[in-house]
Amino acid sequence: MSSLPTFSVVVPFYNEAENLPRLVREIDAMLRVLEQQAEIILVDDGSTDGFAQFPSSPSFLIRWLHLSQNSGQSAAMYYGMQEARGDTIILMDADLQNDPMDAPKMWYKLENEGLDLVTGVRLKRNDTFIRRLSSSVANSVRSTLLQDHTSDTGCTLKVIRREAAKRLPGWNGMHRFIPALVLSAGYKIGEMPVEHRARHAGVSKVSGGKRAIRATIDLFGMLWFSRRQFKGRVLGEKP
């Protein structure tokens, strides 16, 4: 790569061997639509499924990050974003439920409306009724308390400026509150409807009961942190 990329696609994954080759092909096709320098960062969160074949991309650089142990989605996202070199970071899941072709539309919205983060909103979810219900309740409570103006913070598909991404703190559960964290730091956020597909292969790594308990505890921490973190950004040096 002769220069720094415009886009960094960050994909955290754990035991997604059957999905990764197809996902890389779809990301490759999406990046060719954007027609910019890009890198794909695959963050292996301590997988144990024996995945050995390195997915290849005919058009773009793939960087492969290995975490020393299974540390959770927040950690994998955080380390991937810290390593990102692109001006714009695209976050997505490895289970193929996100459609990479939604990312260009989200980026156009980011640029045209002067936003720092665009979050996907899954309008037609391919999940069980219980999971959809619990997610709806959690989103309603979180949005009411944090006032983050986000309908579906659980959608991993996000487009975020690198400057805002670097401000995100590294803590377990962070990925559930990215819009609130970005907004409370003084950045501008928005959302856009996106596709939500059925899982292609493998199994979900989410445990509903444990997730609800952790999310509730984290929410109280977020109420404090969102009021205490630094606001604003450096605009540049005075001449």
Coordinates of C-alpha atoms in Angstrom, one line a residue:
M1 CA 0.0 0.0 0.0
S2 CA 1.6 3.2 -1.2
S3 CA -0.3 5.6 1.1
L4 CA -2.6 5.5 4.1
P5 CA -6.0 4.0 3.4
T6 CA -9.2 6.0 3.3
F7 CA -11.2 3.2 4.9
S8 CA -10.5 0.6 7.6
V9 CA -13.0 -2.2 7.8
V10 CA -12.8 -3.7 11.3
V11 CA -14.3 -7.2 11.8
P12 CA -14.2 -8.8 15.3
F13 CA -14.8 -12.5 15.3
Y14 CA -14.8 -15.6 17.5
N15 CA -15.2 -19.1 15.9
E16 CA -16.6 -17.9 12.6
A17 CA -14.4 -20.1 10.3
E18 CA -17.3 -21.0 8.0
N19 CA -18.3 -17.3 7.5
L20 CA -15.0 -15.5 7.0
P21 CA -14.2 -16.5 3.4
R22 CA -17.6 -15.3 2.1
L23 CA -17.5 -12.2 4.3
V24 CA -14.1 -11.2 2.9
R25 CA -15.4 -11.6 -0.7
E26 CA -18.4 -9.4 0.1
I27 CA -16.3 -6.7 1.8
D28 CA -13.9 -6.7 -1.2
A29 CA -16.9 -6.1 -3.5
M30 CA -18.2 -3.3 -1.3
L31 CA -14.8 -1.6 -1.1
R32 CA -14.5 -1.7 -4.9
V33 CA -17.7 0.3 -5.0
L34 CA -16.1 3.0 -2.8
E35 CA -13.1 3.2 -5.1
Q36 CA -10.7 4.3 -2.4
Q37 CA -7.6 2.9 -0.7
A38 CA -8.7 0.5 2.1
E39 CA -7.6 -2.1 4.6
I40 CA -9.5 -5.0 6.1
I41 CA -8.7 -5.7 9.8
L42 CA -9.8 -9.2 11.0
V43 CA -9.6 -9.4 14.8
D44 CA -9.5 -13.0 16.1
D45 CA -10.9 -13.0 19.6
G46 CA -9.2 -16.2 20.7
S47 CA -11.0 -18.6 18.3
T48 CA -10.9 -22.3 19.0
D49 CA -12.5 -23.7 15.8
G50 CA -9.2 -24.5 14.2
F51 CA -9.6 -22.0 11.4
A52 CA -6.3 -22.1 9.4
Q53 CA -7.1 -20.9 5.9
F54 CA -6.3 -17.2 5.6
P55 CA -9.1 -15.4 3.7
S56 CA -7.6 -13.5 0.8
S57 CA -8.8 -10.3 -0.8
P58 CA -7.8 -9.7 -4.5
S59 CA -8.0 -6.0 -4.2
F60 CA -7.2 -4.8 -0.6
L61 CA -4.8 -5.4 2.2
I62 CA -5.9 -7.8 4.9
R63 CA -4.4 -7.3 8.4
W64 CA -4.9 -10.2 10.9
L65 CA -4.9 -9.4 14.6
H66 CA -4.9 -12.2 17.2
L67 CA -5.9 -11.5 20.8
S68 CA -4.0 -13.6 23.3
Q69 CA -7.3 -14.9 24.8
N70 CA -11.1 -14.7 24.3
S71 CA -11.8 -11.1 25.6
G72 CA -15.2 -10.3 24.2
Q73 CA -16.6 -8.2 21.4
S74 CA -15.8 -4.8 23.0
A75 CA -12.1 -5.7 23.3
A76 CA -11.9 -7.1 19.7
M77 CA -13.6 -3.9 18.4
Y78 CA -11.4 -1.6 20.5
Y79 CA -8.1 -3.2 19.5
G80 CA -9.1 -3.3 15.9
M81 CA -10.0 0.4 15.9
Q82 CA -6.8 1.3 17.7
E83 CA -4.9 -0.3 14.9
A84 CA -7.0 1.3 12.1
R85 CA -5.1 3.7 9.8
G86 CA -8.1 4.8 7.6
D87 CA -9.8 8.2 8.1
T88 CA -13.1 6.3 8.3
I89 CA -13.7 3.1 10.1
I90 CA -16.4 0.6 9.1
L91 CA -17.4 -1.8 11.9
M92 CA -19.3 -5.0 11.1
D93 CA -20.0 -8.5 12.5
A94 CA -18.5 -11.7 11.0
D95 CA -21.7 -13.7 11.1
L96 CA -22.9 -12.3 7.7
Q97 CA -26.0 -10.8 9.2
N98 CA -24.7 -7.4 8.2
D99 CA -24.7 -6.6 4.5
P100 CA -21.4 -4.8 3.6
M101 CA -23.2 -3.1 0.7
D102 CA -25.0 -0.9 3.2
A103 CA -21.7 0.7 4.3
P104 CA -21.3 3.0 1.2
K105 CA -24.7 4.5 1.8
M106 CA -23.9 5.1 5.5
W107 CA -20.6 6.7 4.5
Y108 CA -22.4 9.1 2.0
K109 CA -24.7 10.1 4.9
L110 CA -21.7 10.7 7.2
E111 CA -20.0 12.9 4.6
N112 CA -23.1 14.8 3.3
E113 CA -24.5 15.6 6.8
G114 CA -21.2 16.3 8.5
L115 CA -21.6 13.5 11.0
D116 CA -19.0 11.6 13.0
L117 CA -20.9 8.3 13.4
V118 CA -23.7 6.6 11.5
T119 CA -25.3 3.6 13.2
G120 CA -27.3 0.9 11.3
V121 CA -30.9 0.3 12.3
R122 CA -32.1 -3.3 11.6
L123 CA -35.7 -2.8 10.5
K124 CA -36.5 -6.4 9.5
R125 CA -34.5 -8.5 12.0
N126 CA -33.9 -12.2 11.3
D127 CA -33.8 -13.1 15.0
T128 CA -36.0 -15.0 17.4
F129 CA -39.1 -13.2 18.9
I130 CA -37.5 -13.2 22.4
R131 CA -34.3 -11.7 21.2
R132 CA -36.1 -9.0 19.2
L133 CA -38.3 -8.2 22.2
S134 CA -35.4 -8.0 24.7
S135 CA -33.5 -5.8 22.3
S136 CA -36.4 -3.5 21.8
V137 CA -36.9 -3.0 25.6
A138 CA -33.2 -2.5 26.2
N139 CA -32.9 0.1 23.4
S140 CA -35.9 2.0 24.7
V141 CA -34.6 2.1 28.3
R142 CA -31.1 3.0 27.2
S143 CA -32.2 5.7 24.7
T144 CA -34.5 7.3 27.3
L145 CA -31.8 7.4 30.1
L146 CA -28.8 8.3 27.9
Q147 CA -30.6 10.5 25.3
D148 CA -28.4 9.1 22.6
H149 CA -31.1 9.3 19.9
T150 CA -30.2 5.8 18.7
S151 CA -32.9 3.2 17.8
D152 CA -30.7 0.2 17.6
T153 CA -27.3 0.4 19.3
G154 CA -27.0 -3.4 19.1
C155 CA -26.4 -3.2 15.4
T156 CA -22.7 -3.7 14.9
L157 CA -22.7 -2.1 11.4
K158 CA -21.4 1.4 12.0
V159 CA -19.4 4.0 10.1
I160 CA -17.3 6.2 12.3
R161 CA -14.5 8.8 11.8
R162 CA -11.2 7.6 13.2
E163 CA -10.9 10.7 15.4
A164 CA -14.1 9.7 17.2
A165 CA -13.2 6.0 17.3
K166 CA -9.9 6.8 19.0
R167 CA -11.8 8.6 21.8
L168 CA -13.7 5.4 22.8
P169 CA -12.6 4.0 26.1
G170 CA -11.5 0.4 26.4
W171 CA -13.8 -1.5 28.7
N172 CA -16.0 -4.6 28.6
G173 CA -19.4 -3.6 27.3
M174 CA -18.3 -0.5 25.4
H175 CA -19.6 -1.8 22.1
R176 CA -23.2 -1.5 23.4
F177 CA -22.8 2.3 24.1
I178 CA -20.8 3.6 21.1
P179 CA -23.4 6.2 20.0
A180 CA -23.8 7.5 23.6
L181 CA -20.0 7.6 24.1
V182 CA -19.5 9.5 20.8
L183 CA -22.3 11.9 21.4
S184 CA -21.3 12.7 25.0
A185 CA -17.8 13.5 23.7
G186 CA -19.2 16.3 21.6
Y187 CA -19.4 14.6 18.2
K188 CA -22.4 14.3 15.8
I189 CA -24.2 11.1 15.3
G190 CA -27.0 9.7 13.0
E191 CA -28.6 6.4 12.0
M192 CA -29.8 4.7 8.8
P193 CA -31.9 1.6 8.0
V194 CA -29.9 -1.4 7.0
E195 CA -30.5 -5.0 6.0
H196 CA -30.4 -7.8 8.5
R197 CA -29.8 -11.3 7.2
A198 CA -30.2 -14.7 8.7
R199 CA -27.0 -16.1 10.2
H200 CA -25.2 -18.0 7.4
A201 CA -23.3 -20.6 9.5
G202 CA -22.1 -21.1 13.1
V203 CA -23.9 -20.3 16.3
S204 CA -24.6 -17.0 18.1
K205 CA -22.1 -16.2 20.9
V206 CA -24.7 -14.1 22.8
S207 CA -26.3 -15.3 26.1
G208 CA -29.5 -13.4 26.6
G209 CA -29.6 -13.6 30.4
K210 CA -26.0 -12.7 31.0
R211 CA -26.1 -9.9 28.4
A212 CA -29.2 -8.3 30.1
I213 CA -27.5 -8.3 33.6
R214 CA -24.2 -6.9 32.3
A215 CA -25.9 -4.3 30.1
T216 CA -28.0 -3.1 33.1
I217 CA -24.9 -2.7 35.3
D218 CA -23.0 -0.9 32.4
L219 CA -25.9 1.5 31.9
F220 CA -25.5 2.9 35.4
G221 CA -21.8 3.4 34.7
M222 CA -22.6 5.1 31.4
L223 CA -25.0 7.6 33.2
W224 CA -22.0 8.8 35.2
F225 CA -19.3 8.6 32.5
S226 CA -21.4 10.4 29.8
R227 CA -21.6 13.4 32.1
R228 CA -17.9 13.3 33.1
Q229 CA -15.9 12.6 30.0
F230 CA -14.1 15.3 28.1
K231 CA -16.2 17.2 25.5
G232 CA -15.1 18.7 22.2
R233 CA -12.1 18.2 20.0
V234 CA -8.9 19.9 19.0
L235 CA -9.5 22.1 15.9
G236 CA -5.9 22.9 15.3
E237 CA -3.1 25.2 16.5
K238 CA -3.5 29.0 16.4
P239 CA -1.2 30.6 13.9

